[in-house]
mmCIF file of C-alpha atoms in Angstrom:
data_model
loop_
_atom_site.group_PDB
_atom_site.id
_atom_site.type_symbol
_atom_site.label_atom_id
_atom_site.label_comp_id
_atom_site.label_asym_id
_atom_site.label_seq_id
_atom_site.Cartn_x
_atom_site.Cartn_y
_atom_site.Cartn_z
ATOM 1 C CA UNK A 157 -3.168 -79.689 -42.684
ATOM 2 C CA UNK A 158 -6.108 -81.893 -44.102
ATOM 3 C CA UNK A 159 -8.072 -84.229 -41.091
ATOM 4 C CA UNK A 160 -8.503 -87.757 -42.618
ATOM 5 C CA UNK A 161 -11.567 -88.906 -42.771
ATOM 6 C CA UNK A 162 -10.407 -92.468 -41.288
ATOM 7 C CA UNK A 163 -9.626 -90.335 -38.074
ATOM 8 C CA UNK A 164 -11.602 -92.369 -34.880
ATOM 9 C CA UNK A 165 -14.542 -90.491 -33.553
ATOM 10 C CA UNK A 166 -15.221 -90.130 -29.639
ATOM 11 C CA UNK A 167 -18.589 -91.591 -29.625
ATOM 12 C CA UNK A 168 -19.370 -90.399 -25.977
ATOM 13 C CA UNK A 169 -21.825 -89.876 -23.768
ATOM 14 C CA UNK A 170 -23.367 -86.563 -25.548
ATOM 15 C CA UNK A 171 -25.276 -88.525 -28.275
ATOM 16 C CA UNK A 172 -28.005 -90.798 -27.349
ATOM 17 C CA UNK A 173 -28.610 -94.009 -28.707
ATOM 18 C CA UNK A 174 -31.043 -93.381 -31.464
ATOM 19 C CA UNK A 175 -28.052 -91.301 -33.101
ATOM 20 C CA UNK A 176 -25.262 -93.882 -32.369
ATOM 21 C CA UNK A 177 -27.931 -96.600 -34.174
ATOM 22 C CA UNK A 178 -28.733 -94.132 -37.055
ATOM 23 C CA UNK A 179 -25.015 -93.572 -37.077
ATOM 24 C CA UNK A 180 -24.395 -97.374 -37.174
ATOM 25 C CA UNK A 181 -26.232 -97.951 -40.677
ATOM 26 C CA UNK A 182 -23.224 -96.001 -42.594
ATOM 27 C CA UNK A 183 -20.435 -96.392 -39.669
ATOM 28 C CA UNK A 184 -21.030 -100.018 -38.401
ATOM 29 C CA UNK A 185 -18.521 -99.380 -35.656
ATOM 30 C CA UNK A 186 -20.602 -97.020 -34.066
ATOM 31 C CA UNK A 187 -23.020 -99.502 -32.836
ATOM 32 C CA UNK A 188 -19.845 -101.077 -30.576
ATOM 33 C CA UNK A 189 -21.013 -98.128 -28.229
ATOM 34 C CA UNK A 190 -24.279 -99.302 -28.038
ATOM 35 C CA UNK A 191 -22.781 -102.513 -26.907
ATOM 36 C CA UNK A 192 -20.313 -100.399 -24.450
ATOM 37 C CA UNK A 193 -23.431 -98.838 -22.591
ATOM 38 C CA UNK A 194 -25.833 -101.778 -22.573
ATOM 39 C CA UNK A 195 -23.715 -104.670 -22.467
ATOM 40 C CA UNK A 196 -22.964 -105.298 -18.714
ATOM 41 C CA UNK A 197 -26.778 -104.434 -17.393
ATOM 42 C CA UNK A 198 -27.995 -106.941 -19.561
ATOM 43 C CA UNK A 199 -26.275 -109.728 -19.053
ATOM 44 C CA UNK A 200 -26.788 -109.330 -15.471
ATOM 45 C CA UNK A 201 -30.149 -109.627 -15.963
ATOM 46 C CA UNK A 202 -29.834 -112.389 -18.166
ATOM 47 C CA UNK A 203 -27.501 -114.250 -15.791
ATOM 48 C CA UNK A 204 -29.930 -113.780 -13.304
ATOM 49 C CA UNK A 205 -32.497 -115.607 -15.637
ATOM 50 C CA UNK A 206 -30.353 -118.111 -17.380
ATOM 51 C CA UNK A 207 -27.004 -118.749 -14.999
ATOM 52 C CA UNK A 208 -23.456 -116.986 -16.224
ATOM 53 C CA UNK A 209 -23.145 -119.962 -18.591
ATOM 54 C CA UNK A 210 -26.314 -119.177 -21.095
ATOM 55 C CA UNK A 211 -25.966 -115.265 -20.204
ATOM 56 C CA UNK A 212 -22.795 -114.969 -22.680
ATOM 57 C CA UNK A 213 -24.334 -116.488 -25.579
ATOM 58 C CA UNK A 214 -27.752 -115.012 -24.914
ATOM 59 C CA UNK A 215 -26.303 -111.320 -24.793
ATOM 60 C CA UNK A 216 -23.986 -112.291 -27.775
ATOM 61 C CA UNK A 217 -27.032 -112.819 -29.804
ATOM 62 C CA UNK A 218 -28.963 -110.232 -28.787
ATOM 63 C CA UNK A 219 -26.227 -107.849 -30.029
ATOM 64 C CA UNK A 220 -25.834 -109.931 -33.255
ATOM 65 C CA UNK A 221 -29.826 -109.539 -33.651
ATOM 66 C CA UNK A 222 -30.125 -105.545 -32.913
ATOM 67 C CA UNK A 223 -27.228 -104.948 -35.244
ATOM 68 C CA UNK A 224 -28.770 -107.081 -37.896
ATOM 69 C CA UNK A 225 -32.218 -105.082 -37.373
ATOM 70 C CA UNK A 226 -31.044 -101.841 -36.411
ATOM 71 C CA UNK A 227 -32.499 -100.274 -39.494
ATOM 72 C CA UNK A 228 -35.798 -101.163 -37.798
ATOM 73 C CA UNK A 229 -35.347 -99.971 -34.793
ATOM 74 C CA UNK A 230 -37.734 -97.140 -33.818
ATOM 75 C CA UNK A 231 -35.967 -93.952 -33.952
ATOM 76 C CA UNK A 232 -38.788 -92.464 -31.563
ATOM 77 C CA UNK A 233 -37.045 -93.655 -28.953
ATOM 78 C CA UNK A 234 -33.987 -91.975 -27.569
ATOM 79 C CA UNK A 235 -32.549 -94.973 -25.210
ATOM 80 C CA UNK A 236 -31.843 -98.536 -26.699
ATOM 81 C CA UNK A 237 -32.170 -100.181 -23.720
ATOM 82 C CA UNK A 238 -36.025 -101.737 -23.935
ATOM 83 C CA UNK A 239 -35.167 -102.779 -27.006
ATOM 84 C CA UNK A 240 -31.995 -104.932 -26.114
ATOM 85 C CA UNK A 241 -34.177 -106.121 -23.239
ATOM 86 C CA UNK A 242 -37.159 -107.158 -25.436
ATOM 87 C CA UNK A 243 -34.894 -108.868 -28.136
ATOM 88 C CA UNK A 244 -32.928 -110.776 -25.004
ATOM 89 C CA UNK A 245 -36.541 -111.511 -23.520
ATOM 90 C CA UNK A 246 -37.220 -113.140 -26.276
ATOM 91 C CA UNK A 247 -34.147 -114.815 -26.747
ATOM 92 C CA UNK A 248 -34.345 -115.730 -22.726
ATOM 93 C CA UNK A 249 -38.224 -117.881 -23.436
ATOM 94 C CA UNK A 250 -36.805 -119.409 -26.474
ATOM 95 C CA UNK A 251 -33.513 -120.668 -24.150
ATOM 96 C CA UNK A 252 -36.128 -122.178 -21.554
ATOM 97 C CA UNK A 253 -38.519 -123.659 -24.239
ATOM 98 C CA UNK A 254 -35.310 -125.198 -25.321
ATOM 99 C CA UNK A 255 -34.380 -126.674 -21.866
ATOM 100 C CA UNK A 256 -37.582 -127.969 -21.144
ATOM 101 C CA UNK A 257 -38.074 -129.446 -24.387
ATOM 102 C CA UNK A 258 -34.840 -131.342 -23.768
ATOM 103 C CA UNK A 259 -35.636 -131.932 -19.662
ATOM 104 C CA UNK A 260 -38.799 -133.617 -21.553
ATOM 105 C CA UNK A 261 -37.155 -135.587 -24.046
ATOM 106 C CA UNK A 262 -34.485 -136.989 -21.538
ATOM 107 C CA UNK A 263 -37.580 -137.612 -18.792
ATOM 108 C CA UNK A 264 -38.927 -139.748 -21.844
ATOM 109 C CA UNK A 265 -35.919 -141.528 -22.716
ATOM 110 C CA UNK A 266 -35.340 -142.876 -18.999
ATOM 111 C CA UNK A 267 -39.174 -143.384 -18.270
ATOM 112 C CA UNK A 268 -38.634 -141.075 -15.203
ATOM 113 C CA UNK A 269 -40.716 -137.803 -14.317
ATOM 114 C CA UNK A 270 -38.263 -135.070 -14.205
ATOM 115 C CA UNK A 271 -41.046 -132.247 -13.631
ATOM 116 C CA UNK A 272 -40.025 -131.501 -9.970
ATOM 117 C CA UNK A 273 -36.101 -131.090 -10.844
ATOM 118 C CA UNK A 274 -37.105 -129.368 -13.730
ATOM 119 C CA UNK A 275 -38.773 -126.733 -11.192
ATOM 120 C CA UNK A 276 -35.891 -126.902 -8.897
ATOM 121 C CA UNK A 277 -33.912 -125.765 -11.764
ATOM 122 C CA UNK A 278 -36.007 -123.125 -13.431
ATOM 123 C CA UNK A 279 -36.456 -121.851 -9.476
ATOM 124 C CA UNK A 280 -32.100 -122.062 -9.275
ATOM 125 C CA UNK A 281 -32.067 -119.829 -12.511
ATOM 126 C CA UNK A 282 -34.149 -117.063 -11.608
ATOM 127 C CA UNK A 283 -33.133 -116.859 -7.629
ATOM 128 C CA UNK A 284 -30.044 -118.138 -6.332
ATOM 129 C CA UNK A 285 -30.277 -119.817 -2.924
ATOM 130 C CA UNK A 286 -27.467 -116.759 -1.484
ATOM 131 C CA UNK A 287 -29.788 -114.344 -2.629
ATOM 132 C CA UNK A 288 -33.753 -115.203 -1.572
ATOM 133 C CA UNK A 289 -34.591 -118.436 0.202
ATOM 134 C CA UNK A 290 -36.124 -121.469 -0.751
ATOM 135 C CA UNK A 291 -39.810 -119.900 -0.075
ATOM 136 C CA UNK A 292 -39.654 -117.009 -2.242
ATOM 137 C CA UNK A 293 -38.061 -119.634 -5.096
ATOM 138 C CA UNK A 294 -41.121 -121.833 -4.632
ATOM 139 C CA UNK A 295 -43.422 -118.748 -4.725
ATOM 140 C CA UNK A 296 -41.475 -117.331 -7.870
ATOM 141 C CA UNK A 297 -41.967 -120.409 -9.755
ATOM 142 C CA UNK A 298 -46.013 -120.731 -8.697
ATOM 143 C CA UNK A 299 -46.353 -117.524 -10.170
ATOM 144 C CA UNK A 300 -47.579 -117.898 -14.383
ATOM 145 C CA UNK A 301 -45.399 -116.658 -16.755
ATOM 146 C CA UNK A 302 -47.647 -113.434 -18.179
ATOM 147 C CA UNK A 303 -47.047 -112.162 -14.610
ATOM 148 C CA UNK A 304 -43.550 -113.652 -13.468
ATOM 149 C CA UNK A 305 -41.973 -111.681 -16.601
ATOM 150 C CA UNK A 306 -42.659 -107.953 -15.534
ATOM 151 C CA UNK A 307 -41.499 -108.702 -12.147
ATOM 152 C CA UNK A 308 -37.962 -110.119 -12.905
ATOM 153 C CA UNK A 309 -37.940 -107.859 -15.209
ATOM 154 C CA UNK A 310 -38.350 -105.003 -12.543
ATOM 155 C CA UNK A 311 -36.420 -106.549 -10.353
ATOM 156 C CA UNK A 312 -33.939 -108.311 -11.536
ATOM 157 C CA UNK A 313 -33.685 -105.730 -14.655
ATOM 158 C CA UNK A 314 -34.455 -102.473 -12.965
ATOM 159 C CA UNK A 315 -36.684 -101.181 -15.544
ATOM 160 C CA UNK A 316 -39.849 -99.231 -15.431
ATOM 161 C CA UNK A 317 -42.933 -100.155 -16.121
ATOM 162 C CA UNK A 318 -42.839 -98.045 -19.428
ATOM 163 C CA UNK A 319 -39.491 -99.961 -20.485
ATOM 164 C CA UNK A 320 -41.314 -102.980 -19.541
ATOM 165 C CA UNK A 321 -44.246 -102.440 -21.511
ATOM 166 C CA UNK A 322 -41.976 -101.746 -24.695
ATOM 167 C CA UNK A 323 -40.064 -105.145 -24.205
ATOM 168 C CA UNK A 324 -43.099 -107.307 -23.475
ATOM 169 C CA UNK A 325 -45.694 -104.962 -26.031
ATOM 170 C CA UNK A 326 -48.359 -104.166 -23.617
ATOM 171 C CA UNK A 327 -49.489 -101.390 -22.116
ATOM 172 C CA UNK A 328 -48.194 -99.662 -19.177
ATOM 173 C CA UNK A 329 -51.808 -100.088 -17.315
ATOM 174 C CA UNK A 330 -51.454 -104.081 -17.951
ATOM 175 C CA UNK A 331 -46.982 -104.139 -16.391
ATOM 176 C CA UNK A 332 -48.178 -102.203 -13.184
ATOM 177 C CA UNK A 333 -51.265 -105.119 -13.189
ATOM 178 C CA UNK A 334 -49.724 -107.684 -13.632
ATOM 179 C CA UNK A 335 -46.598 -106.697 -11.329
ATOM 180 C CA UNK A 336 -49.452 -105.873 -8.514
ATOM 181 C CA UNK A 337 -50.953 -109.591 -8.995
ATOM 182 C CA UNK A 338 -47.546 -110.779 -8.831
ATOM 183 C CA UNK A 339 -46.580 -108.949 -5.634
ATOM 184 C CA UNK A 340 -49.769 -109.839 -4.158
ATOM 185 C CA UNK A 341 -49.600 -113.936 -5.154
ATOM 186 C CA UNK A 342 -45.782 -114.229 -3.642
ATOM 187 C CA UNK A 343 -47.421 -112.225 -0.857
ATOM 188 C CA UNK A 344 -49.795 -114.880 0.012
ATOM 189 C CA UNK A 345 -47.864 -117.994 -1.136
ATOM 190 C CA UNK A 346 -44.941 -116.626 1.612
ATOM 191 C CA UNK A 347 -47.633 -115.605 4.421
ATOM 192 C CA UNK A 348 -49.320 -118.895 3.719
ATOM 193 C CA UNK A 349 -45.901 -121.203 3.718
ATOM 194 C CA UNK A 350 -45.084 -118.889 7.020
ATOM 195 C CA UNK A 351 -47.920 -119.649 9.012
ATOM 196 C CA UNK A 352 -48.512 -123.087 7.525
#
């Protein structure tokens, strides 16, 4: 009896992602595994960042974009995870470039300043009120972007600093600095907002 060579494959656990990508480049249903592991994880993170609405489409592309690139990908690297959360990263800052350039447009159109909703609502993406209260949001959103980024990415993402260095490109020594300013700006902003 002859196997067919149509017969499906159990892609599990065994073979790390690096192989399932490689894999991918003459099987392109072999990358729906990659999508299987990472899927879920991400688009928490990204709902987190974005709201459930945005966090579909957002992971949707990223997965359109890795498959696209996948010969690219660096094959160095066992796990594909840093590099679904640097393409979605991406994809997240493009999103809110894209909301604020149309929060500006509208503010334009009706001749009224929109910046402090526009706050409110960047604040309501990242931290829902359930889940941290209104000082931490205020704190979150005082923080600068360079250093807001590693720490919902820590956070919110539950990588390391190593996974966030590969998705933001820095070095390791810069993620835990910039996390440490972080921590150490909402700690002030919240002692300050306590006592004050």
């Amino acid at each position: 009896m002859s196997l067919s060579p149509y017969l499906e494959v159990d892609i599990s656990a065994e073979v790390d992602d690096v192989e399932l990508i490689a894999r991918s480049r003459n099987q392109p249903e072999a990358f729906s595994e990659i999508f299987d592991r990472h899927a879920r994880r991400l688009r928490g993170y990204v709902a987190r960042r974005l709201g459930s609405d945005a966090a579909d489409d957002v992971v949707a592309e990223t997965f359109l974009i890795a498959f696209q690139c996948r010969n690219k990908h660096d094959f160095s690297r066992a796990d594909a995870r840093s590099w679904l959360f640097g393409i979605a990263e991406r994809l997240v800052g493009d999103h809110r470039r894209s909301e604020m350039r149309m929060r500006r447009a509208f503010a334009r159109s009706v001749f009224e300043p929109l910046a402090s909703e526009a706050l409110d609502e960047r604040v309501a993406d990242v931290v829902t009120a359930e889940a941290q209260g209104p000082r931490l949001a205020t704190a979150l959103a005082g923080l600068n972007e360079r250093d807001r980024e590693p720490l919902l990415l820590r956070t919110l993402g539950g990588m390391s600093c190593e996974e966030i260095g590969d998705v933001l490109d820095i070095p390791v020594g810069a993620v835990r600095s910039r996390l440490h300013r972080a921590r150490r700006t909402l700690r002030a902003a919240l002692d300050s907002a306590h006592t004050g």
